[in-house]
Short mmCIF file of C-alpha atoms in Angstrom, two decimals:
data_model
loop_
_atom_site.label_atom_id
_atom_site.label_comp_id
_atom_site.label_asym_id
_atom_site.label_seq_id
_atom_site.Cartn_x
_atom_site.Cartn_y
_atom_site.Cartn_z
CA MET A 1 125.54 42.20 -132.22
CA PRO A 2 127.72 44.20 -134.62
CA VAL A 3 127.41 43.70 -138.35
CA THR A 4 130.67 43.13 -140.18
CA ARG A 5 131.38 44.08 -143.77
CA GLY A 6 134.47 41.89 -143.75
CA PHE A 7 133.19 39.31 -146.20
CA VAL A 8 135.93 37.77 -148.33
CA ARG A 9 135.62 38.34 -152.07
CA ARG A 10 136.65 35.37 -154.19
CA ARG A 11 136.94 34.70 -157.87
CA PRO A 12 133.38 34.83 -159.27
CA ASP A 13 133.31 31.47 -161.04
CA GLY A 14 129.99 29.88 -161.90
CA PRO A 15 127.50 29.36 -164.72
CA GLU A 16 127.11 32.51 -166.75
CA GLY A 17 124.01 34.50 -165.86
CA ARG A 18 123.38 32.58 -162.62
CA LEU A 19 125.88 34.22 -160.28
CA PRO A 20 124.61 37.41 -158.63
CA PRO A 21 127.02 40.35 -158.28
CA GLY A 22 129.61 40.00 -155.53
CA GLN A 23 129.12 36.23 -155.20
CA TYR A 24 131.43 33.24 -155.80
CA ASP A 25 130.64 29.60 -156.60
CA THR A 26 131.27 27.43 -153.54
CA GLY A 27 131.29 24.30 -155.71
CA SER A 28 130.54 21.06 -153.87
CA GLY A 29 130.89 22.72 -150.48
CA TRP A 30 128.10 24.11 -148.34
CA PRO A 31 129.41 26.49 -145.65
CA VAL A 32 127.76 26.24 -142.25
CA LEU A 33 126.83 29.65 -140.83
CA THR A 34 124.44 30.27 -137.97
CA ALA A 35 123.59 32.93 -135.41
CA GLU A 36 122.93 30.43 -132.62
CA ALA A 37 123.83 27.01 -131.27
CA THR A 38 122.67 24.13 -133.44
CA PRO A 39 119.70 22.46 -131.72
CA ARG A 40 118.75 18.80 -131.66
CA ILE A 41 115.12 18.63 -132.75
CA SER A 42 113.38 15.28 -133.03
CA PRO A 43 110.87 14.83 -135.86
CA ASP A 44 108.64 13.24 -133.22
CA THR A 45 108.27 16.57 -131.40
CA TRP A 46 108.62 19.03 -134.31
CA LYS A 47 105.61 20.87 -135.70
CA ILE A 48 104.95 23.84 -137.99
CA THR A 49 102.26 26.42 -137.23
CA VAL A 50 100.73 29.06 -139.50
CA ASP A 51 98.94 31.75 -137.53
CA GLY A 52 98.57 35.50 -137.12
CA LEU A 53 96.28 37.13 -139.68
CA VAL A 54 94.64 33.93 -140.91
CA ASP A 55 91.10 32.62 -140.65
CA HIS A 56 92.18 29.13 -139.64
CA PRO A 57 95.37 28.93 -137.55
CA THR A 58 96.77 25.50 -138.31
CA SER A 59 99.59 23.28 -137.07
CA TRP A 60 101.07 20.17 -138.65
CA THR A 61 103.18 17.48 -137.03
CA TRP A 62 106.02 15.73 -138.87
CA ASP A 63 103.68 12.94 -139.98
CA GLU A 64 100.91 15.32 -140.96
CA VAL A 65 103.08 17.61 -143.07
CA HIS A 66 104.39 14.55 -144.92
CA GLN A 67 100.83 13.74 -145.95
CA LEU A 68 100.57 17.02 -147.86
CA SER A 69 101.36 17.38 -151.54
CA ARG A 70 105.14 17.43 -151.94
CA SER A 71 107.22 19.38 -154.40
CA THR A 72 110.91 19.77 -155.19
CA TYR A 73 112.96 22.90 -155.81
CA THR A 74 115.99 22.45 -158.07
CA GLY A 75 118.13 25.52 -158.61
CA ASP A 76 120.56 27.84 -156.87
CA ILE A 77 120.97 29.40 -153.42
CA HIS A 78 122.91 32.52 -152.44
CA CYS A 79 124.29 33.56 -149.04
CA VAL A 80 124.84 37.16 -147.97
CA THR A 81 128.39 36.18 -146.99
CA THR A 82 129.07 35.99 -150.78
CA TRP A 83 128.91 32.26 -151.54
CA SER A 84 126.47 30.72 -154.01
CA LYS A 85 125.68 27.05 -154.57
CA PHE A 86 124.32 25.81 -157.87
CA ASP A 87 121.98 22.96 -158.78
CA VAL A 88 120.76 22.09 -155.30
CA ALA A 89 117.62 20.02 -154.81
CA PHE A 90 115.29 20.35 -151.83
CA THR A 91 112.03 18.49 -151.27
CA GLY A 92 109.20 19.45 -148.96
CA VAL A 93 105.90 21.24 -149.18
CA SER A 94 105.19 24.57 -150.80
CA VAL A 95 104.31 27.39 -148.43
CA ASP A 96 101.32 27.94 -150.72
CA VAL A 97 99.88 24.62 -149.52
CA LEU A 98 100.18 25.65 -145.87
CA LEU A 99 98.67 29.07 -146.52
CA GLU A 100 95.77 27.58 -148.45
CA ALA A 101 94.80 25.62 -145.36
CA ALA A 102 95.23 28.57 -143.00
CA THR A 103 93.51 31.11 -145.32
CA PRO A 104 95.30 34.47 -145.02
CA ARG A 105 93.10 37.45 -144.26
CA PRO A 106 92.99 40.31 -146.82
CA GLU A 107 95.08 42.58 -144.60
CA ALA A 108 97.95 40.08 -144.34
CA ALA A 109 100.96 41.45 -146.23
CA PHE A 110 104.04 40.17 -144.39
CA VAL A 111 105.32 37.02 -142.73
CA MET A 112 107.57 36.56 -139.73
CA ALA A 113 109.33 33.22 -139.88
CA HIS A 114 110.12 31.81 -136.44
CA SER A 115 112.67 29.11 -135.69
CA SER A 116 112.59 26.70 -132.77
CA THR A 117 115.69 28.50 -131.45
CA GLY A 118 113.98 31.91 -131.29
CA TYR A 119 115.55 33.18 -134.53
CA THR A 120 113.23 35.28 -136.69
CA THR A 121 113.28 36.78 -140.16
CA ASN A 122 110.67 38.94 -141.91
CA LEU A 123 109.43 38.59 -145.47
CA PRO A 124 106.78 40.17 -147.69
CA LEU A 125 103.94 37.72 -148.19
CA SER A 126 104.52 38.05 -151.93
CA ASP A 127 107.99 36.51 -151.48
CA VAL A 128 106.66 33.26 -150.01
CA THR A 129 103.65 32.74 -152.30
CA GLY A 130 103.26 31.87 -155.97
CA GLY A 131 105.61 28.89 -155.83
CA LYS A 132 108.55 30.88 -154.44
CA ALA A 133 109.00 29.28 -150.99
CA TRP A 134 108.95 25.86 -149.35
CA VAL A 135 109.22 24.11 -146.00
CA VAL A 136 111.81 21.41 -146.74
CA TRP A 137 113.18 18.31 -145.03
CA ASP A 138 115.15 16.64 -147.81
CA HIS A 139 118.35 17.80 -149.55
CA GLY A 140 119.76 15.85 -152.46
CA GLY A 141 117.59 12.84 -151.70
CA LYS A 142 118.70 12.62 -148.06
CA PRO A 143 117.28 13.98 -144.79
CA LEU A 144 118.29 17.60 -144.26
CA ALA A 145 121.34 17.71 -142.00
CA ARG A 146 120.94 19.26 -138.57
CA GLU A 147 123.63 21.89 -139.19
CA HIS A 148 121.77 23.02 -142.31
CA GLY A 149 118.44 23.41 -140.52
CA GLY A 150 117.20 19.85 -140.21
CA PRO A 151 114.83 18.34 -139.60
CA VAL A 152 112.96 21.14 -141.41
CA ARG A 153 113.90 24.59 -142.68
CA LEU A 154 112.26 27.34 -144.67
CA LEU A 155 113.51 27.71 -148.25
CA VAL A 156 113.19 31.05 -150.05
CA PRO A 157 115.86 30.60 -152.72
CA HIS A 158 115.39 33.84 -154.65
CA LEU A 159 116.49 35.85 -151.58
CA TYR A 160 119.73 35.74 -149.58
CA PHE A 161 119.82 32.58 -147.54
CA TRP A 162 119.41 34.15 -144.10
CA LYS A 163 115.76 34.52 -145.15
CA SER A 164 115.51 30.71 -145.38
CA ALA A 165 115.19 30.23 -141.62
CA LYS A 166 116.68 27.05 -140.23
CA TRP A 167 114.68 24.85 -137.80
CA ILE A 168 111.44 26.53 -138.88
CA SER A 169 108.51 26.17 -136.48
CA ARG A 170 106.08 29.00 -137.23
CA LEU A 171 104.93 31.35 -139.97
CA GLU A 172 103.16 34.37 -138.50
CA LEU A 173 101.18 36.53 -140.94
CA MET A 174 101.17 40.28 -140.23
CA ALA A 175 99.65 43.44 -141.65
CA HIS A 176 102.83 45.50 -141.21
CA ASP A 177 106.49 44.70 -141.63
CA GLN A 178 108.59 44.10 -138.52
CA PRO A 179 112.33 43.37 -138.48
CA GLY A 180 113.63 39.93 -137.63
CA PHE A 181 116.94 39.04 -135.95
CA TRP A 182 119.44 40.03 -138.64
CA GLU A 183 117.25 42.86 -139.88
CA ARG A 184 117.42 44.44 -136.41
CA ASN A 185 121.19 44.09 -136.61
CA GLY A 186 121.65 45.97 -139.88
CA TYR A 187 120.77 43.53 -142.63
CA HIS A 188 118.41 44.52 -145.43
CA ASP A 189 114.69 43.96 -144.91
CA ARG A 190 114.26 42.06 -148.20
CA GLY A 191 117.64 40.68 -149.29
CA ASP A 192 117.51 40.36 -153.07
CA PRO A 193 120.92 38.97 -154.17
CA TRP A 194 120.60 40.39 -157.69
CA LEU A 195 120.27 43.88 -156.21
CA GLU A 196 122.97 43.22 -153.58
CA GLN A 197 120.56 44.08 -150.79
CA ARG A 198 122.89 42.98 -148.03
CA TYR A 199 122.52 45.85 -145.57
CA GLN A 200 120.02 48.53 -144.65
CA GLY A 201 120.32 51.26 -147.26
CA ASP A 202 121.58 49.00 -150.06
#
């Protein structure tokens, strides 16, 4: 799949100091962008698994993950296609809680996030620990919409939003970095919006 640099630049409105370079404030809108068909996933059949380089590979069903300690992220999100959305609120469970149960091995340094659709994206373990990432099912007090990754998506808000995999089903811990879907197709391995890490070489 070719990578296009044809993103449209718009007027960079937004709260001062909160809009990364090259971004615009999408306001009340939330553009829907995806690399695959939007699946229909029932909460009754959904589960999340943490495995790979862990001492205790663990899976949680919808009911089980809702029994874990919940937390809410309130802040901003930024898409590589240049839009940003301010003051969003997502509720779910911190990735830290899942990793605590699975117990990462000392050699674990990276995570591959897998979606139910087969989509993948790679992240340094340091980018999903320390209160920086969540598995979320609620947006703005309502169930997360299917087109935005519902019933459950990964949320890594300090990186470009392709790293926040929709329809999350698995977190695989690895010793070495491996590219995910968009990373194999030219996107940056990390994706820091403040450094404009959109493409390989940025």
